[in-house]
Amino acid sequence: DVVMTQSPLSLPVTPGEPAYISCRSSQSLLHRNGNNYLDWYLQKPGQPPQLLIYLGSNRASGVPDRFSGSGSGTDFTLKVSRVEPEDVGVYYCMQALQTPYTFGQGTKLEIK
Amino acid sequence: QVQLVESGGGVVQPGRSLRLSCAASGFSFSTYGMHWVRQAPGKGLEWVAVIWNDNKYYGDSVEGRFTISRDNSKSTLYLEMNSLRAEDTAVYYCARGNYGSGNYFDPWGQGTLVTVSS
């Protein structure tokens, strides 16, 4: 199984400042079609997860452009350019290349 | 709008069985793969199973005990859970699988809580 490792696990951020979350996979997520099968989800308090980013860098419909994803192979980053209070929650990366699909441990973003 | 509503959760004794349902609306259910994902209390997300076309795949921890199925005429997804263990206690979410561009889960239902306890 592909192991996903996120860091940090806790991320206090001042509103308006940027936030970075790292996600590493134990195997390359680069498909032969040239796409990286890495998704990012946000679980806000008391809610189910919601899709933020798919294929490593594609924002889902309705996701603000302050969220961006980058990376390739085994190293990926989610950036929130200017954190807002509504961005609090737990962020998960997930590899979607092969079953069993696996998630990172989650990164809890909180407002300072 | 696209909506997924889970039901069937509750308290069940270890070793017993339970069936979860996920009612879908607002999209052509039969043309999508569907997933179950669970979250133990205070823990992270764990993928459980997927069904697309006639193919079914399972996570390691549920393989051989859980069965995913669907009734396209009812736009409903199911998860039959047998030989339940305390470690199966979790909120179970269903999610639509999207494979056109990439492979991602969107949207998710609100979840149903399963508690395995004597």
mmCIF file of C-alpha atoms in Angstrom:
data_model
loop_
_atom_site.group_PDB
_atom_site.id
_atom_site.type_symbol
_atom_site.label_atom_id
_atom_site.label_comp_id
_atom_site.label_asym_id
_atom_site.label_seq_id
_atom_site.Cartn_x
_atom_site.Cartn_y
_atom_site.Cartn_z
ATOM 1 C CA ASP A 1 0.000 0.000 0.000
ATOM 2 C CA VAL A 2 1.079 3.590 -0.657
ATOM 3 C CA VAL A 3 1.901 5.434 2.562
ATOM 4 C CA MET A 4 1.061 9.144 2.666
ATOM 5 C CA THR A 5 2.899 11.382 5.118
ATOM 6 C CA GLN A 6 1.830 14.951 5.850
ATOM 7 C CA SER A 7 3.613 17.729 7.680
ATOM 8 C CA PRO A 8 3.110 19.598 9.823
ATOM 9 C CA LEU A 9 0.290 17.915 11.706
ATOM 10 C CA SER A 10 -0.663 21.169 13.403
ATOM 11 C CA LEU A 11 -0.475 24.568 11.739
ATOM 12 C CA PRO A 12 -1.337 27.791 13.580
ATOM 13 C CA VAL A 13 -1.595 30.678 11.127
ATOM 14 C CA THR A 14 -2.256 34.407 11.446
ATOM 15 C CA PRO A 15 -5.101 35.600 9.195
ATOM 16 C CA GLY A 16 -3.742 37.036 5.973
ATOM 17 C CA GLU A 17 -0.548 35.023 6.170
ATOM 18 C CA PRO A 18 0.290 32.091 3.881
ATOM 19 C CA ALA A 19 0.148 28.452 4.914
ATOM 20 C CA TYR A 20 1.969 25.495 3.441
ATOM 21 C CA ILE A 21 1.205 21.809 3.910
ATOM 22 C CA SER A 22 3.517 19.103 2.659
ATOM 23 C CA CYS A 23 2.466 15.642 1.536
ATOM 24 C CA ARG A 24 4.858 12.853 0.591
ATOM 25 C CA SER A 25 4.026 9.448 -0.843
ATOM 26 C CA SER A 26 6.006 6.234 -0.502
ATOM 27 C CA GLN A 27 5.627 5.616 -4.248
ATOM 28 C CA SER A 28 5.445 7.929 -7.218
ATOM 29 C CA LEU A 29 1.940 9.133 -8.013
ATOM 30 C CA LEU A 30 2.875 10.057 -11.573
ATOM 31 C CA HIS A 31 0.772 8.068 -14.015
ATOM 32 C CA ARG A 32 2.060 7.189 -17.460
ATOM 33 C CA ASN A 33 -0.489 9.687 -18.815
ATOM 34 C CA GLY A 34 1.576 12.461 -17.238
ATOM 35 C CA ASN A 35 -0.851 13.262 -14.396
ATOM 36 C CA ASN A 36 -0.154 13.053 -10.695
ATOM 37 C CA TYR A 37 -2.977 11.264 -8.900
ATOM 38 C CA LEU A 38 -2.930 13.323 -5.727
ATOM 39 C CA ASP A 39 -6.004 15.014 -4.256
ATOM 40 C CA TRP A 40 -6.455 17.453 -1.372
ATOM 41 C CA TYR A 41 -9.521 17.574 0.869
ATOM 42 C CA LEU A 42 -10.582 19.921 3.643
ATOM 43 C CA GLN A 43 -12.747 18.788 6.528
ATOM 44 C CA LYS A 44 -14.211 21.763 8.318
ATOM 45 C CA PRO A 45 -15.373 21.252 11.913
ATOM 46 C CA GLY A 46 -18.507 19.125 12.067
ATOM 47 C CA GLN A 47 -18.664 18.636 8.308
ATOM 48 C CA PRO A 48 -17.779 15.902 5.840
ATOM 49 C CA PRO A 49 -14.628 16.356 3.776
ATOM 50 C CA GLN A 50 -14.805 18.518 0.669
ATOM 51 C CA LEU A 51 -12.640 18.365 -2.419
ATOM 52 C CA LEU A 52 -10.133 21.190 -2.880
ATOM 53 C CA ILE A 53 -7.585 20.015 -5.444
ATOM 54 C CA TYR A 54 -7.369 17.045 -7.825
ATOM 55 C CA LEU A 55 -4.543 15.800 -10.039
ATOM 56 C CA GLY A 56 -2.109 17.611 -7.800
ATOM 57 C CA SER A 57 -2.853 21.130 -8.978
ATOM 58 C CA ASN A 58 -6.395 21.453 -10.338
ATOM 59 C CA ARG A 59 -8.774 23.460 -8.161
ATOM 60 C CA ALA A 60 -12.215 21.978 -7.753
ATOM 61 C CA SER A 61 -15.256 23.967 -8.777
ATOM 62 C CA GLY A 62 -16.023 26.791 -6.368
ATOM 63 C CA VAL A 63 -12.696 26.605 -4.531
ATOM 64 C CA PRO A 64 -11.174 30.072 -3.983
ATOM 65 C CA ASP A 65 -8.015 30.833 -5.938
ATOM 66 C CA ARG A 66 -6.051 31.397 -2.731
ATOM 67 C CA PHE A 67 -5.772 27.582 -2.647
ATOM 68 C CA SER A 68 -3.161 26.050 -4.916
ATOM 69 C CA GLY A 69 -1.490 22.683 -5.261
ATOM 70 C CA SER A 70 1.897 21.814 -6.660
ATOM 71 C CA GLY A 71 4.400 19.003 -6.860
ATOM 72 C CA SER A 72 5.064 15.821 -8.767
ATOM 73 C CA GLY A 73 6.098 12.250 -8.180
ATOM 74 C CA THR A 74 6.317 11.816 -4.433
ATOM 75 C CA ASP A 75 6.410 15.394 -3.094
ATOM 76 C CA PHE A 76 3.401 17.691 -3.061
ATOM 77 C CA THR A 77 2.429 20.970 -1.431
ATOM 78 C CA LEU A 78 -0.853 22.691 -0.703
ATOM 79 C CA LYS A 79 -0.571 26.456 -0.362
ATOM 80 C CA VAL A 80 -3.134 28.812 1.068
ATOM 81 C CA SER A 81 -1.896 32.204 -0.047
ATOM 82 C CA ARG A 82 -3.768 34.315 2.509
ATOM 83 C CA VAL A 83 -5.447 32.346 5.259
ATOM 84 C CA GLU A 84 -8.950 33.385 6.240
ATOM 85 C CA PRO A 85 -10.852 32.342 9.388
ATOM 86 C CA GLU A 86 -13.138 30.101 7.300
ATOM 87 C CA ASP A 87 -10.129 27.998 6.248
ATOM 88 C CA VAL A 88 -9.842 26.308 9.648
ATOM 89 C CA GLY A 89 -10.158 22.553 9.651
ATOM 90 C CA VAL A 90 -8.183 19.441 8.853
ATOM 91 C CA TYR A 91 -6.514 19.109 5.467
ATOM 92 C CA TYR A 92 -5.907 15.667 3.981
ATOM 93 C CA CYS A 93 -3.951 14.563 0.968
ATOM 94 C CA MET A 94 -4.988 11.329 -0.725
ATOM 95 C CA GLN A 95 -3.329 9.206 -3.366
ATOM 96 C CA ALA A 96 -5.785 8.237 -6.084
ATOM 97 C CA LEU A 97 -3.423 6.239 -8.261
ATOM 98 C CA GLN A 98 -4.177 2.751 -7.019
ATOM 99 C CA THR A 99 -6.385 0.879 -4.585
ATOM 100 C CA PRO A 100 -6.386 0.846 -1.677
ATOM 101 C CA TYR A 101 -6.602 4.615 -1.851
ATOM 102 C CA THR A 102 -4.781 6.083 1.118
ATOM 103 C CA PHE A 103 -4.914 9.365 3.017
ATOM 104 C CA GLY A 104 -2.327 11.330 4.906
ATOM 105 C CA GLN A 105 -2.750 11.719 8.667
ATOM 106 C CA GLY A 106 -4.272 15.163 8.292
ATOM 107 C CA THR A 107 -3.013 18.658 9.077
ATOM 108 C CA LYS A 108 -5.051 20.739 11.472
ATOM 109 C CA LEU A 109 -5.015 24.409 10.499
ATOM 110 C CA GLU A 110 -6.015 26.823 13.215
ATOM 111 C CA ILE A 111 -6.104 30.587 13.472
ATOM 112 C CA LYS A 112 -3.629 32.271 15.818
ATOM 113 C CA GLN B 1 -28.422 19.491 -6.774
ATOM 114 C CA VAL B 2 -26.197 16.490 -6.216
ATOM 115 C CA GLN B 3 -26.953 14.906 -2.865
ATOM 116 C CA LEU B 4 -25.864 11.810 -0.961
ATOM 117 C CA VAL B 5 -27.682 10.721 2.185
ATOM 118 C CA GLU B 6 -26.394 7.852 4.305
ATOM 119 C CA SER B 7 -28.513 5.814 6.700
ATOM 120 C CA GLY B 8 -28.448 2.560 8.624
ATOM 121 C CA GLY B 9 -25.912 3.378 11.306
ATOM 122 C CA GLY B 10 -26.394 2.524 14.951
ATOM 123 C CA VAL B 11 -25.085 0.477 17.839
ATOM 124 C CA VAL B 12 -24.277 -3.159 17.100
ATOM 125 C CA GLN B 13 -22.593 -5.902 19.105
ATOM 126 C CA PRO B 14 -19.217 -7.308 18.085
ATOM 127 C CA GLY B 15 -19.555 -10.151 15.608
ATOM 128 C CA ARG B 16 -22.920 -8.978 14.319
ATOM 129 C CA SER B 17 -23.849 -7.487 10.958
ATOM 130 C CA LEU B 18 -25.156 -4.156 9.735
ATOM 131 C CA ARG B 19 -26.112 -2.743 6.340
ATOM 132 C CA LEU B 20 -25.585 0.889 5.434
ATOM 133 C CA SER B 21 -27.362 2.683 2.612
ATOM 134 C CA CYS B 22 -26.526 5.793 0.637
ATOM 135 C CA ALA B 23 -29.351 7.389 -1.346
ATOM 136 C CA ALA B 24 -28.164 9.454 -4.285
ATOM 137 C CA SER B 25 -29.997 12.173 -6.174
ATOM 138 C CA GLY B 26 -29.320 14.949 -8.658
ATOM 139 C CA PHE B 27 -27.086 12.982 -11.022
ATOM 140 C CA SER B 28 -27.051 9.890 -13.200
ATOM 141 C CA PHE B 29 -26.149 7.416 -10.459
ATOM 142 C CA SER B 30 -25.496 4.408 -12.680
ATOM 143 C CA THR B 31 -22.715 6.167 -14.592
ATOM 144 C CA TYR B 32 -20.537 6.881 -11.565
ATOM 145 C CA GLY B 33 -18.295 4.842 -9.345
ATOM 146 C CA MET B 34 -19.160 5.120 -5.657
ATOM 147 C CA HIS B 35 -16.997 4.925 -2.552
ATOM 148 C CA TRP B 36 -17.297 4.323 1.161
ATOM 149 C CA VAL B 37 -14.837 6.133 3.439
ATOM 150 C CA ARG B 38 -14.830 5.955 7.228
ATOM 151 C CA GLN B 39 -13.517 8.039 10.097
ATOM 152 C CA ALA B 40 -13.042 6.641 13.586
ATOM 153 C CA PRO B 41 -13.837 9.078 16.412
ATOM 154 C CA GLY B 42 -11.154 11.751 16.546
ATOM 155 C CA LYS B 43 -9.110 10.052 13.818
ATOM 156 C CA GLY B 44 -8.331 10.525 10.142
ATOM 157 C CA LEU B 45 -9.944 9.236 6.989
ATOM 158 C CA GLU B 46 -9.759 5.620 5.835
ATOM 159 C CA TRP B 47 -10.926 4.485 2.424
ATOM 160 C CA VAL B 48 -13.160 1.408 2.714
ATOM 161 C CA ALA B 49 -14.436 0.311 -0.697
ATOM 162 C CA VAL B 50 -15.353 1.324 -4.233
ATOM 163 C CA ILE B 51 -17.736 -0.031 -6.824
ATOM 164 C CA TRP B 52 -17.663 0.982 -10.466
ATOM 165 C CA ASN B 53 -19.340 -0.958 -13.231
ATOM 166 C CA ASP B 54 -19.063 -4.536 -11.948
ATOM 167 C CA ASN B 55 -15.723 -4.008 -10.259
ATOM 168 C CA LYS B 56 -15.383 -3.916 -6.483
ATOM 169 C CA TYR B 57 -12.286 -3.153 -4.437
ATOM 170 C CA TYR B 58 -11.761 -3.053 -0.682
ATOM 171 C CA GLY B 59 -9.402 -1.749 1.924
ATOM 172 C CA ASP B 60 -7.169 -4.264 3.650
ATOM 173 C CA SER B 61 -8.913 -3.990 7.013
ATOM 174 C CA VAL B 62 -12.379 -4.858 5.656
ATOM 175 C CA GLU B 63 -11.564 -7.272 2.838
ATOM 176 C CA GLY B 64 -13.591 -10.471 3.285
ATOM 177 C CA ARG B 65 -15.950 -8.947 5.884
ATOM 178 C CA PHE B 66 -17.579 -6.028 4.052
ATOM 179 C CA THR B 67 -19.435 -6.105 0.729
ATOM 180 C CA ILE B 68 -20.198 -3.063 -1.393
ATOM 181 C CA SER B 69 -23.131 -3.157 -3.782
ATOM 182 C CA ARG B 70 -25.537 -0.875 -5.595
ATOM 183 C CA ASP B 71 -29.074 -0.792 -6.943
ATOM 184 C CA ASN B 72 -29.075 1.549 -9.902
ATOM 185 C CA SER B 73 -32.878 1.374 -10.188
ATOM 186 C CA LYS B 74 -33.062 2.915 -6.718
ATOM 187 C CA SER B 75 -29.972 5.141 -7.029
ATOM 188 C CA THR B 76 -28.736 3.588 -3.825
ATOM 189 C CA LEU B 77 -25.346 2.373 -2.664
ATOM 190 C CA TYR B 78 -24.959 -0.225 0.083
ATOM 191 C CA LEU B 79 -22.315 -1.507 2.448
ATOM 192 C CA GLU B 80 -22.970 -4.873 4.062
ATOM 193 C CA MET B 81 -20.755 -5.185 7.131
ATOM 194 C CA ASN B 82 -20.264 -8.594 8.727
ATOM 195 C CA SER B 83 -18.209 -9.845 11.681
ATOM 196 C CA LEU B 84 -18.055 -6.334 13.059
ATOM 197 C CA ARG B 85 -15.256 -5.403 15.431
ATOM 198 C CA ALA B 86 -14.783 -2.567 17.895
ATOM 199 C CA GLU B 87 -12.266 -1.025 15.504
ATOM 200 C CA ASP B 88 -15.006 -0.680 12.870
ATOM 201 C CA THR B 89 -16.579 2.033 15.015
ATOM 202 C CA ALA B 90 -16.616 5.122 12.825
ATOM 203 C CA VAL B 91 -18.624 7.607 10.830
ATOM 204 C CA TYR B 92 -19.153 6.086 7.401
ATOM 205 C CA TYR B 93 -19.325 8.446 4.442
ATOM 206 C CA CYS B 94 -20.360 7.636 0.911
ATOM 207 C CA ALA B 95 -18.793 9.685 -1.863
ATOM 208 C CA ARG B 96 -19.189 9.888 -5.605
ATOM 209 C CA GLY B 97 -16.168 8.856 -7.632
ATOM 210 C CA ASN B 98 -15.152 11.049 -10.553
ATOM 211 C CA TYR B 99 -12.824 9.566 -13.156
ATOM 212 C CA GLY B 100 -13.152 11.815 -16.193
ATOM 213 C CA SER B 101 -10.274 14.070 -15.226
ATOM 214 C CA GLY B 102 -8.239 12.431 -12.553
ATOM 215 C CA ASN B 103 -9.748 10.372 -9.784
ATOM 216 C CA TYR B 104 -11.399 12.155 -6.900
ATOM 217 C CA PHE B 105 -14.298 11.960 -4.441
ATOM 218 C CA ASP B 106 -16.934 14.646 -4.838
ATOM 219 C CA PRO B 107 -19.346 15.183 -3.230
ATOM 220 C CA TRP B 108 -19.518 13.411 0.118
ATOM 221 C CA GLY B 109 -22.553 12.612 2.197
ATOM 222 C CA GLN B 110 -22.975 13.778 5.782
ATOM 223 C CA GLY B 111 -22.124 10.343 7.152
ATOM 224 C CA THR B 112 -23.733 7.779 9.430
ATOM 225 C CA LEU B 113 -22.244 6.657 12.744
ATOM 226 C CA VAL B 114 -21.629 2.978 13.427
ATOM 227 C CA THR B 115 -20.756 1.992 16.985
ATOM 228 C CA VAL B 116 -19.618 -1.559 17.659
ATOM 229 C CA SER B 117 -19.951 -2.272 21.342
ATOM 230 C CA SER B 118 -21.278 -4.910 23.681
#
